[in-house]
PDB file of N, CA and C in Angstrom:
ATOM      1  N   MET A 150     195.764 151.534 -84.324  1.00  0.00           N
ATOM      2  CA  MET A 150     195.141 150.374 -84.670  1.00  0.00           C
ATOM      3  C   MET A 150     195.992 148.981 -84.551  1.00  0.00           C
ATOM      4  N   GLY A 151     195.226 148.041 -84.293  1.00  0.00           N
ATOM      5  CA  GLY A 151     196.052 146.592 -83.915  1.00  0.00           C
ATOM      6  C   GLY A 151     196.363 146.011 -85.193  1.00  0.00           C
ATOM      7  N   CYS A 152     196.855 144.957 -85.033  1.00  0.00           N
ATOM      8  CA  CYS A 152     197.230 144.129 -86.046  1.00  0.00           C
ATOM      9  C   CYS A 152     197.266 142.558 -85.609  1.00  0.00           C
ATOM     10  N   VAL A 153     197.132 141.701 -86.420  1.00  0.00           N
ATOM     11  CA  VAL A 153     197.244 140.365 -86.158  1.00  0.00           C
ATOM     12  C   VAL A 153     198.419 139.703 -86.750  1.00  0.00           C
ATOM     13  N   HIS A 154     199.216 138.773 -85.972  1.00  0.00           N
ATOM     14  CA  HIS A 154     200.359 138.109 -86.527  1.00  0.00           C
ATOM     15  C   HIS A 154     199.873 136.555 -86.516  1.00  0.00           C
ATOM     16  N   ARG A 155     199.844 136.030 -87.558  1.00  0.00           N
ATOM     17  CA  ARG A 155     199.204 134.555 -87.571  1.00  0.00           C
ATOM     18  C   ARG A 155     200.556 133.614 -87.893  1.00  0.00           C
ATOM     19  N   VAL A 156     200.632 132.537 -86.973  1.00  0.00           N
ATOM     20  CA  VAL A 156     201.726 131.583 -87.270  1.00  0.00           C
ATOM     21  C   VAL A 156     201.116 130.350 -87.925  1.00  0.00           C
ATOM     22  N   SER A 157     201.621 129.919 -88.877  1.00  0.00           N
ATOM     23  CA  SER A 157     201.140 128.678 -89.554  1.00  0.00           C
ATOM     24  C   SER A 157     201.698 127.386 -88.794  1.00  0.00           C
ATOM     25  N   LEU A 158     201.135 126.230 -89.303  1.00  0.00           N
ATOM     26  CA  LEU A 158     201.839 124.984 -88.707  1.00  0.00           C
ATOM     27  C   LEU A 158     202.944 124.444 -89.390  1.00  0.00           C
ATOM     28  N   GLY A 159     203.461 125.185 -90.506  1.00  0.00           N
ATOM     29  CA  GLY A 159     204.613 124.860 -91.236  1.00  0.00           C
ATOM     30  C   GLY A 159     204.643 123.733 -92.064  1.00  0.00           C
ATOM     31  N   GLY A 160     203.462 123.652 -92.555  1.00  0.00           N
ATOM     32  CA  GLY A 160     203.375 122.504 -93.571  1.00  0.00           C
ATOM     33  C   GLY A 160     202.694 121.029 -93.017  1.00  0.00           C
ATOM     34  N   ALA A 161     202.657 120.951 -91.893  1.00  0.00           N
ATOM     35  CA  ALA A 161     202.190 119.607 -91.345  1.00  0.00           C
ATOM     36  C   ALA A 161     200.663 119.853 -91.118  1.00  0.00           C
ATOM     37  N   ARG A 162     200.106 118.919 -91.891  1.00  0.00           N
ATOM     38  CA  ARG A 162     198.583 118.913 -91.919  1.00  0.00           C
ATOM     39  C   ARG A 162     197.930 117.591 -91.547  1.00  0.00           C
ATOM     40  N   GLY A 163     196.835 117.551 -90.935  1.00  0.00           N
ATOM     41  CA  GLY A 163     196.084 116.186 -90.415  1.00  0.00           C
ATOM     42  C   GLY A 163     196.316 116.025 -89.033  1.00  0.00           C
ATOM     43  N   ARG A 164     195.230 115.264 -88.643  1.00  0.00           N
ATOM     44  CA  ARG A 164     195.227 114.897 -87.102  1.00  0.00           C
ATOM     45  C   ARG A 164     195.114 113.404 -86.991  1.00  0.00           C
ATOM     46  N   GLU A 165     195.002 112.518 -88.055  1.00  0.00           N
ATOM     47  CA  GLU A 165     194.849 111.245 -87.965  1.00  0.00           C
ATOM     48  C   GLU A 165     196.020 110.428 -87.362  1.00  0.00           C
ATOM     49  N   ARG A 166     197.150 111.012 -87.593  1.00  0.00           N
ATOM     50  CA  ARG A 166     198.391 110.304 -87.078  1.00  0.00           C
ATOM     51  C   ARG A 166     199.053 111.095 -85.960  1.00  0.00           C
ATOM     52  N   LEU A 167     199.379 110.489 -84.879  1.00  0.00           N
ATOM     53  CA  LEU A 167     199.869 111.309 -83.751  1.00  0.00           C
ATOM     54  C   LEU A 167     201.187 111.969 -84.091  1.00  0.00           C
ATOM     55  N   ARG A 168     201.888 111.180 -85.019  1.00  0.00           N
ATOM     56  CA  ARG A 168     203.275 111.704 -85.351  1.00  0.00           C
ATOM     57  C   ARG A 168     203.011 113.046 -86.196  1.00  0.00           C
ATOM     58  N   THR A 169     202.169 113.267 -87.069  1.00  0.00           N
ATOM     59  CA  THR A 169     201.889 114.153 -87.892  1.00  0.00           C
ATOM     60  C   THR A 169     201.377 115.347 -86.848  1.00  0.00           C
ATOM     61  N   ARG A 170     200.457 115.113 -85.824  1.00  0.00           N
ATOM     62  CA  ARG A 170     199.875 116.125 -84.895  1.00  0.00           C
ATOM     63  C   ARG A 170     201.187 116.688 -84.217  1.00  0.00           C
ATOM     64  N   LEU A 171     202.150 115.905 -83.615  1.00  0.00           N
ATOM     65  CA  LEU A 171     203.200 116.267 -82.835  1.00  0.00           C
ATOM     66  C   LEU A 171     204.085 117.205 -83.629  1.00  0.00           C
ATOM     67  N   LYS A 172     204.280 116.795 -84.938  1.00  0.00           N
ATOM     68  CA  LYS A 172     205.012 117.442 -86.048  1.00  0.00           C
ATOM     69  C   LYS A 172     204.540 118.895 -86.074  1.00  0.00           C
ATOM     70  N   GLY A 173     203.253 118.949 -86.308  1.00  0.00           N
ATOM     71  CA  GLY A 173     202.552 120.192 -86.334  1.00  0.00           C
ATOM     72  C   GLY A 173     202.628 121.107 -85.214  1.00  0.00           C
ATOM     73  N   TYR A 174     202.576 120.674 -84.057  1.00  0.00           N
ATOM     74  CA  TYR A 174     202.565 121.348 -82.946  1.00  0.00           C
ATOM     75  C   TYR A 174     204.127 121.876 -82.618  1.00  0.00           C
ATOM     76  N   VAL A 175     205.003 120.999 -82.800  1.00  0.00           N
ATOM     77  CA  VAL A 175     206.466 121.416 -82.736  1.00  0.00           C
ATOM     78  C   VAL A 175     206.761 122.499 -83.624  1.00  0.00           C
ATOM     79  N   LEU A 176     206.365 122.232 -84.881  1.00  0.00           N
ATOM     80  CA  LEU A 176     206.660 123.362 -85.894  1.00  0.00           C
ATOM     81  C   LEU A 176     205.906 124.619 -85.752  1.00  0.00           C
ATOM     82  N   PHE A 177     204.832 124.516 -85.235  1.00  0.00           N
ATOM     83  CA  PHE A 177     203.996 125.616 -84.754  1.00  0.00           C
ATOM     84  C   PHE A 177     204.723 126.426 -83.669  1.00  0.00           C
ATOM     85  N   LEU A 178     205.220 125.640 -82.673  1.00  0.00           N
ATOM     86  CA  LEU A 178     205.767 126.290 -81.420  1.00  0.00           C
ATOM     87  C   LEU A 178     207.080 127.076 -81.798  1.00  0.00           C
ATOM     88  N   LEU A 179     207.750 126.395 -82.663  1.00  0.00           N
ATOM     89  CA  LEU A 179     209.057 126.975 -83.129  1.00  0.00           C
ATOM     90  C   LEU A 179     208.933 128.008 -83.800  1.00  0.00           C
ATOM     91  N   ASN A 180     207.900 128.201 -84.776  1.00  0.00           N
ATOM     92  CA  ASN A 180     207.479 129.352 -85.645  1.00  0.00           C
ATOM     93  C   ASN A 180     207.056 130.392 -84.791  1.00  0.00           C
ATOM     94  N   ALA A 181     206.233 129.999 -83.772  1.00  0.00           N
ATOM     95  CA  ALA A 181     205.614 131.259 -82.747  1.00  0.00           C
ATOM     96  C   ALA A 181     206.844 131.712 -82.003  1.00  0.00           C
ATOM     97  N   TRP A 182     207.651 130.933 -81.558  1.00  0.00           N
ATOM     98  CA  TRP A 182     208.837 131.425 -80.729  1.00  0.00           C
ATOM     99  C   TRP A 182     209.631 132.511 -81.696  1.00  0.00           C
ATOM    100  N   ARG A 183     209.975 132.059 -82.848  1.00  0.00           N
ATOM    101  CA  ARG A 183     210.733 132.962 -83.744  1.00  0.00           C
ATOM    102  C   ARG A 183     209.835 134.240 -84.112  1.00  0.00           C
ATOM    103  N   LYS A 184     208.624 134.232 -84.297  1.00  0.00           N
ATOM    104  CA  LYS A 184     207.853 135.367 -84.500  1.00  0.00           C
ATOM    105  C   LYS A 184     207.786 136.276 -83.390  1.00  0.00           C
ATOM    106  N   SER A 185     207.582 135.618 -82.205  1.00  0.00           N
ATOM    107  CA  SER A 185     207.486 136.555 -81.080  1.00  0.00           C
ATOM    108  C   SER A 185     208.894 137.113 -80.698  1.00  0.00           C
ATOM    109  N   ARG A 186     210.061 136.476 -80.931  1.00  0.00           N
ATOM    110  CA  ARG A 186     211.313 137.167 -80.655  1.00  0.00           C
ATOM    111  C   ARG A 186     211.457 138.279 -81.541  1.00  0.00           C
ATOM    112  N   GLY A 187     211.213 137.973 -82.822  1.00  0.00           N
ATOM    113  CA  GLY A 187     211.321 139.105 -83.907  1.00  0.00           C
ATOM    114  C   GLY A 187     210.442 140.384 -83.637  1.00  0.00           C
ATOM    115  N   LEU A 188     209.303 139.991 -83.191  1.00  0.00           N
ATOM    116  CA  LEU A 188     208.298 141.169 -83.021  1.00  0.00           C
ATOM    117  C   LEU A 188     208.767 141.949 -81.800  1.00  0.00           C
ATOM    118  N   ALA A 189     209.335 141.140 -80.748  1.00  0.00           N
ATOM    119  CA  ALA A 189     209.695 141.766 -79.473  1.00  0.00           C
ATOM    120  C   ALA A 189     210.858 142.689 -79.779  1.00  0.00           C
ATOM    121  N   LYS A 190     211.694 142.491 -80.654  1.00  0.00           N
ATOM    122  CA  LYS A 190     212.907 143.118 -81.044  1.00  0.00           C
ATOM    123  C   LYS A 190     212.540 144.459 -81.753  1.00  0.00           C
ATOM    124  N   THR A 191     211.362 144.593 -82.634  1.00  0.00           N
ATOM    125  CA  THR A 191     211.118 145.612 -83.480  1.00  0.00           C
ATOM    126  C   THR A 191     209.809 146.269 -83.003  1.00  0.00           C
ATOM    127  N   ARG A 192     208.962 146.049 -82.034  1.00  0.00           N
ATOM    128  CA  ARG A 192     207.804 146.657 -81.840  1.00  0.00           C
ATOM    129  C   ARG A 192     207.563 146.510 -80.294  1.00  0.00           C
ATOM    130  N   ARG A 193     206.524 147.457 -79.995  1.00  0.00           N
ATOM    131  CA  ARG A 193     206.052 147.571 -78.490  1.00  0.00           C
ATOM    132  C   ARG A 193     204.436 147.042 -78.709  1.00  0.00           C
ATOM    133  N   PHE A 194     204.027 146.404 -77.653  1.00  0.00           N
ATOM    134  CA  PHE A 194     202.713 145.994 -77.633  1.00  0.00           C
ATOM    135  C   PHE A 194     202.134 146.590 -76.561  1.00  0.00           C
ATOM    136  N   ASP A 195     200.711 146.773 -76.497  1.00  0.00           N
ATOM    137  CA  ASP A 195     199.869 147.080 -75.422  1.00  0.00           C
ATOM    138  C   ASP A 195     199.248 145.923 -74.726  1.00  0.00           C
ATOM    139  N   THR A 196     198.922 144.809 -75.901  1.00  0.00           N
ATOM    140  CA  THR A 196     198.468 143.626 -75.510  1.00  0.00           C
ATOM    141  C   THR A 196     198.929 142.575 -76.485  1.00  0.00           C
ATOM    142  N   VAL A 197     199.104 141.432 -75.683  1.00  0.00           N
ATOM    143  CA  VAL A 197     199.579 140.061 -76.571  1.00  0.00           C
ATOM    144  C   VAL A 197     198.517 139.108 -76.130  1.00  0.00           C
ATOM    145  N   LEU A 198     197.880 138.420 -77.040  1.00  0.00           N
ATOM    146  CA  LEU A 198     196.935 137.531 -77.136  1.00  0.00           C
ATOM    147  C   LEU A 198     197.361 136.239 -77.891  1.00  0.00           C
ATOM    148  N   THR A 199     197.094 135.065 -77.050  1.00  0.00           N
ATOM    149  CA  THR A 199     197.778 133.879 -77.657  1.00  0.00           C
ATOM    150  C   THR A 199     196.699 132.904 -77.698  1.00  0.00           C
ATOM    151  N   PHE A 200     196.384 132.115 -78.949  1.00  0.00           N
ATOM    152  CA  PHE A 200     195.340 131.112 -79.047  1.00  0.00           C
ATOM    153  C   PHE A 200     195.990 129.852 -79.727  1.00  0.00           C
ATOM    154  N   HIS A 201     195.929 128.733 -78.926  1.00  0.00           N
ATOM    155  CA  HIS A 201     196.321 127.356 -79.580  1.00  0.00           C
ATOM    156  C   HIS A 201     196.111 126.312 -78.568  1.00  0.00           C
ATOM    157  N   ASN A 202     196.093 125.239 -78.938  1.00  0.00           N
ATOM    158  CA  ASN A 202     195.795 123.806 -77.966  1.00  0.00           C
ATOM    159  C   ASN A 202     196.708 123.844 -77.010  1.00  0.00           C
ATOM    160  N   PRO A 203     198.088 123.712 -77.214  1.00  0.00           N
ATOM    161  CA  PRO A 203     199.052 123.557 -76.058  1.00  0.00           C
ATOM    162  C   PRO A 203     198.829 124.503 -75.248  1.00  0.00           C
ATOM    163  N   PRO A 204     198.667 124.327 -73.866  1.00  0.00           N
ATOM    164  CA  PRO A 204     198.374 125.438 -72.769  1.00  0.00           C
ATOM    165  C   PRO A 204     199.655 126.253 -72.625  1.00  0.00           C
ATOM    166  N   PHE A 205     200.943 125.707 -72.826  1.00  0.00           N
ATOM    167  CA  PHE A 205     202.096 126.432 -72.580  1.00  0.00           C
ATOM    168  C   PHE A 205     202.552 127.568 -73.797  1.00  0.00           C
ATOM    169  N   VAL A 206     201.513 127.655 -74.932  1.00  0.00           N
ATOM    170  CA  VAL A 206     201.893 128.390 -75.822  1.00  0.00           C
ATOM    171  C   VAL A 206     201.759 129.960 -75.280  1.00  0.00           C
ATOM    172  N   GLY A 207     201.248 130.178 -74.327  1.00  0.00           N
ATOM    173  CA  GLY A 207     201.146 131.498 -73.371  1.00  0.00           C
ATOM    174  C   GLY A 207     202.709 131.802 -73.001  1.00  0.00           C
ATOM    175  N   LEU A 208     203.342 130.812 -72.715  1.00  0.00           N
ATOM    176  CA  LEU A 208     204.891 131.315 -72.403  1.00  0.00           C
ATOM    177  C   LEU A 208     205.654 132.093 -73.605  1.00  0.00           C
ATOM    178  N   ILE A 209     205.136 131.464 -74.894  1.00  0.00           N
ATOM    179  CA  ILE A 209     205.826 132.160 -75.875  1.00  0.00           C
ATOM    180  C   ILE A 209     205.205 133.655 -76.143  1.00  0.00           C
ATOM    181  N   GLY A 210     203.966 133.756 -75.888  1.00  0.00           N
ATOM    182  CA  GLY A 210     203.468 135.164 -75.868  1.00  0.00           C
ATOM    183  C   GLY A 210     203.801 136.142 -74.917  1.00  0.00           C
ATOM    184  N   ALA A 211     204.378 135.405 -73.846  1.00  0.00           N
ATOM    185  CA  ALA A 211     204.814 136.242 -72.594  1.00  0.00           C
ATOM    186  C   ALA A 211     206.254 136.864 -73.011  1.00  0.00           C
ATOM    187  N   TYR A 212     206.885 136.400 -73.903  1.00  0.00           N
ATOM    188  CA  TYR A 212     208.205 136.924 -74.232  1.00  0.00           C
ATOM    189  C   TYR A 212     208.079 138.523 -74.505  1.00  0.00           C
ATOM    190  N   PRO A 213     207.358 138.843 -75.449  1.00  0.00           N
ATOM    191  CA  PRO A 213     207.227 140.300 -75.821  1.00  0.00           C
ATOM    192  C   PRO A 213     206.751 141.271 -74.635  1.00  0.00           C
ATOM    193  N   VAL A 214     205.829 140.533 -73.820  1.00  0.00           N
ATOM    194  CA  VAL A 214     205.308 141.275 -72.795  1.00  0.00           C
ATOM    195  C   VAL A 214     206.364 141.350 -71.610  1.00  0.00           C
ATOM    196  N   ARG A 215     207.303 140.438 -71.440  1.00  0.00           N
ATOM    197  CA  ARG A 215     208.424 140.704 -70.483  1.00  0.00           C
ATOM    198  C   ARG A 215     209.090 142.047 -70.808  1.00  0.00           C
ATOM    199  N   ARG A 216     209.467 142.411 -72.102  1.00  0.00           N
ATOM    200  CA  ARG A 216     210.205 143.329 -72.496  1.00  0.00           C
ATOM    201  C   ARG A 216     209.314 144.555 -72.281  1.00  0.00           C
ATOM    202  N   ILE A 217     207.930 144.507 -72.178  1.00  0.00           N
ATOM    203  CA  ILE A 217     207.045 145.683 -71.876  1.00  0.00           C
ATOM    204  C   ILE A 217     207.045 145.983 -70.337  1.00  0.00           C
ATOM    205  N   LEU A 218     207.127 144.933 -69.630  1.00  0.00           N
ATOM    206  CA  LEU A 218     207.119 145.083 -68.127  1.00  0.00           C
ATOM    207  C   LEU A 218     208.566 145.718 -67.870  1.00  0.00           C
ATOM    208  N   GLU A 219     209.450 145.297 -68.312  1.00  0.00           N
ATOM    209  CA  GLU A 219     210.907 145.738 -68.016  1.00  0.00           C
ATOM    210  C   GLU A 219     210.956 147.365 -68.346  1.00  0.00           C
ATOM    211  N   ASP A 220     210.376 147.495 -69.663  1.00  0.00           N
ATOM    212  CA  ASP A 220     210.161 149.046 -70.008  1.00  0.00           C
ATOM    213  C   ASP A 220     209.415 149.748 -68.868  1.00  0.00           C
ATOM    214  N   ARG A 221     208.272 149.231 -68.423  1.00  0.00           N
ATOM    215  CA  ARG A 221     207.522 150.016 -67.463  1.00  0.00           C
ATOM    216  C   ARG A 221     208.095 150.123 -66.163  1.00  0.00           C
ATOM    217  N   GLN A 222     208.902 149.090 -65.777  1.00  0.00           N
ATOM    218  CA  GLN A 222     209.665 149.069 -64.491  1.00  0.00           C
ATOM    219  C   GLN A 222     210.626 150.264 -64.595  1.00  0.00           C
ATOM    220  N   GLU A 223     211.369 150.312 -65.737  1.00  0.00           N
ATOM    221  CA  GLU A 223     212.452 151.416 -65.889  1.00  0.00           C
ATOM    222  C   GLU A 223     211.848 152.759 -65.925  1.00  0.00           C
ATOM    223  N   LEU A 224     210.563 153.047 -66.360  1.00  0.00           N
ATOM    224  CA  LEU A 224     210.123 154.154 -66.341  1.00  0.00           C
ATOM    225  C   LEU A 224     209.564 154.571 -65.018  1.00  0.00           C
ATOM    226  N   ILE A 225     209.184 153.750 -64.314  1.00  0.00           N
ATOM    227  CA  ILE A 225     208.773 153.743 -62.780  1.00  0.00           C
ATOM    228  C   ILE A 225     209.765 154.219 -61.913  1.00  0.00           C
ATOM    229  N   HIS A 226     210.888 153.493 -62.076  1.00  0.00           N
ATOM    230  CA  HIS A 226     212.256 153.842 -61.528  1.00  0.00           C
ATOM    231  C   HIS A 226     212.722 155.299 -61.771  1.00  0.00           C
ATOM    232  N   ARG A 227     212.751 155.550 -63.129  1.00  0.00           N
ATOM    233  CA  ARG A 227     212.981 157.023 -63.469  1.00  0.00           C
ATOM    234  C   ARG A 227     212.169 157.961 -62.780  1.00  0.00           C
ATOM    235  N   GLY A 228     210.954 157.784 -62.895  1.00  0.00           N
ATOM    236  CA  GLY A 228     209.880 158.663 -62.311  1.00  0.00           C
ATOM    237  C   GLY A 228     210.165 158.841 -60.832  1.00  0.00           C
ATOM    238  N   GLN A 229     210.405 157.728 -60.149  1.00  0.00           N
ATOM    239  CA  GLN A 229     210.657 157.954 -58.612  1.00  0.00           C
ATOM    240  C   GLN A 229     211.968 158.654 -58.452  1.00  0.00           C
ATOM    241  N   GLN A 230     213.102 158.631 -59.210  1.00  0.00           N
ATOM    242  CA  GLN A 230     214.174 159.294 -59.103  1.00  0.00           C
ATOM    243  C   GLN A 230     214.067 160.806 -59.547  1.00  0.00           C
ATOM    244  N   ALA A 231     213.136 161.122 -60.428  1.00  0.00           N
ATOM    245  CA  ALA A 231     212.814 162.447 -60.797  1.00  0.00           C
ATOM    246  C   ALA A 231     212.111 163.233 -59.595  1.00  0.00           C
ATOM    247  N   ARG A 232     211.065 162.374 -58.975  1.00  0.00           N
ATOM    248  CA  ARG A 232     210.271 162.991 -58.040  1.00  0.00           C
ATOM    249  C   ARG A 232     211.198 163.409 -56.914  1.00  0.00           C
ATOM    250  N   LYS A 233     212.246 162.442 -56.545  1.00  0.00           N
ATOM    251  CA  LYS A 233     213.066 162.974 -55.464  1.00  0.00           C
ATOM    252  C   LYS A 233     213.844 164.190 -55.761  1.00  0.00           C
ATOM    253  N   VAL A 234     214.351 164.305 -56.985  1.00  0.00           N
ATOM    254  CA  VAL A 234     214.861 165.522 -57.301  1.00  0.00           C
ATOM    255  C   VAL A 234     214.044 166.805 -57.161  1.00  0.00           C
ATOM    256  N   TYR A 235     212.849 166.665 -57.687  1.00  0.00           N
ATOM    257  CA  TYR A 235     211.940 167.652 -57.552  1.00  0.00           C
ATOM    258  C   TYR A 235     211.616 168.086 -56.309  1.00  0.00           C
ATOM    259  N   GLU A 236     211.406 167.008 -55.375  1.00  0.00           N
ATOM    260  CA  GLU A 236     211.130 167.371 -53.978  1.00  0.00           C
ATOM    261  C   GLU A 236     212.266 168.096 -53.359  1.00  0.00           C
ATOM    262  N   GLU A 237     213.573 167.526 -53.692  1.00  0.00           N
ATOM    263  CA  GLU A 237     214.668 168.362 -53.139  1.00  0.00           C
ATOM    264  C   GLU A 237     214.739 169.762 -53.515  1.00  0.00           C
ATOM    265  N   ARG A 238     214.398 169.899 -54.715  1.00  0.00           N
ATOM    266  CA  ARG A 238     214.384 171.319 -55.505  1.00  0.00           C
ATOM    267  C   ARG A 238     213.224 172.303 -54.675  1.00  0.00           C
ATOM    268  N   PHE A 239     212.160 171.582 -54.683  1.00  0.00           N
ATOM    269  CA  PHE A 239     211.007 172.424 -53.840  1.00  0.00           C
ATOM    270  C   PHE A 239     211.289 172.583 -52.415  1.00  0.00           C
ATOM    271  N   GLN A 240     212.073 171.839 -51.794  1.00  0.00           N
ATOM    272  CA  GLN A 240     212.332 172.168 -50.417  1.00  0.00           C
ATOM    273  C   GLN A 240     213.256 173.208 -50.463  1.00  0.00           C
ATOM    274  N   LYS A 241     214.432 173.226 -51.227  1.00  0.00           N
ATOM    275  CA  LYS A 241     215.464 174.339 -51.363  1.00  0.00           C
ATOM    276  C   LYS A 241     214.776 175.608 -51.614  1.00  0.00           C
ATOM    277  N   ALA A 242     213.804 175.722 -52.720  1.00  0.00           N
ATOM    278  CA  ALA A 242     213.053 176.804 -52.949  1.00  0.00           C
ATOM    279  C   ALA A 242     212.330 177.370 -51.846  1.00  0.00           C
ATOM    280  N   ARG A 243     211.731 176.546 -51.086  1.00  0.00           N
ATOM    281  CA  ARG A 243     210.860 176.938 -49.854  1.00  0.00           C
ATOM    282  C   ARG A 243     211.890 177.600 -48.860  1.00  0.00           C
ATOM    283  N   ALA A 244     213.160 176.981 -48.634  1.00  0.00           N
ATOM    284  CA  ALA A 244     213.948 177.376 -47.649  1.00  0.00           C
ATOM    285  C   ALA A 244     214.506 178.736 -48.148  1.00  0.00           C
ATOM    286  N   ILE A 245     214.702 179.089 -49.311  1.00  0.00           N
ATOM    287  CA  ILE A 245     215.210 180.391 -49.820  1.00  0.00           C
ATOM    288  C   ILE A 245     214.055 181.328 -49.757  1.00  0.00           C
ATOM    289  N   GLU A 246     212.896 180.922 -50.030  1.00  0.00           N
ATOM    290  CA  GLU A 246     211.803 181.917 -49.849  1.00  0.00           C
ATOM    291  C   GLU A 246     211.492 182.381 -48.370  1.00  0.00           C
ATOM    292  N   ALA A 247     211.580 181.481 -47.386  1.00  0.00           N
ATOM    293  CA  ALA A 247     211.590 181.612 -45.995  1.00  0.00           C
ATOM    294  C   ALA A 247     212.706 182.772 -45.565  1.00  0.00           C
ATOM    295  N   TYR A 248     213.752 182.366 -46.150  1.00  0.00           N
ATOM    296  CA  TYR A 248     215.060 183.055 -45.822  1.00  0.00           C
ATOM    297  C   TYR A 248     214.919 184.581 -46.337  1.00  0.00           C
ATOM    298  N   ALA A 249     214.151 184.689 -47.537  1.00  0.00           N
ATOM    299  CA  ALA A 249     214.155 185.966 -48.070  1.00  0.00           C
ATOM    300  C   ALA A 249     213.074 186.697 -47.280  1.00  0.00           C
ATOM    301  N   LYS A 250     212.110 186.115 -46.680  1.00  0.00           N
ATOM    302  CA  LYS A 250     211.092 186.816 -45.951  1.00  0.00           C
ATOM    303  C   LYS A 250     211.874 187.206 -44.555  1.00  0.00           C
ATOM    304  N   ILE A 251     212.707 186.598 -43.957  1.00  0.00           N
ATOM    305  CA  ILE A 251     213.409 186.844 -42.705  1.00  0.00           C
ATOM    306  C   ILE A 251     214.090 188.215 -43.203  1.00  0.00           C
ATOM    307  N   LEU A 252     214.990 188.282 -44.322  1.00  0.00           N
ATOM    308  CA  LEU A 252     215.778 189.276 -44.454  1.00  0.00           C
ATOM    309  C   LEU A 252     214.938 190.604 -44.787  1.00  0.00           C
ATOM    310  N   SER A 253     213.803 190.294 -45.429  1.00  0.00           N
ATOM    311  CA  SER A 253     213.094 191.566 -45.773  1.00  0.00           C
ATOM    312  C   SER A 253     212.260 192.076 -44.658  1.00  0.00           C
ATOM    313  N   GLY A 254     212.164 191.307 -43.787  1.00  0.00           N
ATOM    314  CA  GLY A 254     211.471 191.748 -42.757  1.00  0.00           C
ATOM    315  C   GLY A 254     210.763 191.767 -41.528  1.00  0.00           C
TER     316      GLY A 254
END
């Protein structure tokens, strides 16, 4: 089951003044960065979805995804190594089988 993690504006309210709006954006981005770092350390995600006005907020959402991709790359690398080992073992088993056939007959 999924869950939603909401990040507040940090007390900055209102859009009438540019200064208040910028303060809200900056506080939101800082809080979002802290939240994403904290969650990336403690959880694994299948999906990360970000919504907000500044288009670069997706970069903050990419932080936990980066860890997911690193983990997947590590799994792929381990899988490739395991495949090589099993292929070598299979070839040795086939060679032993062929040698046993020659000896038996």
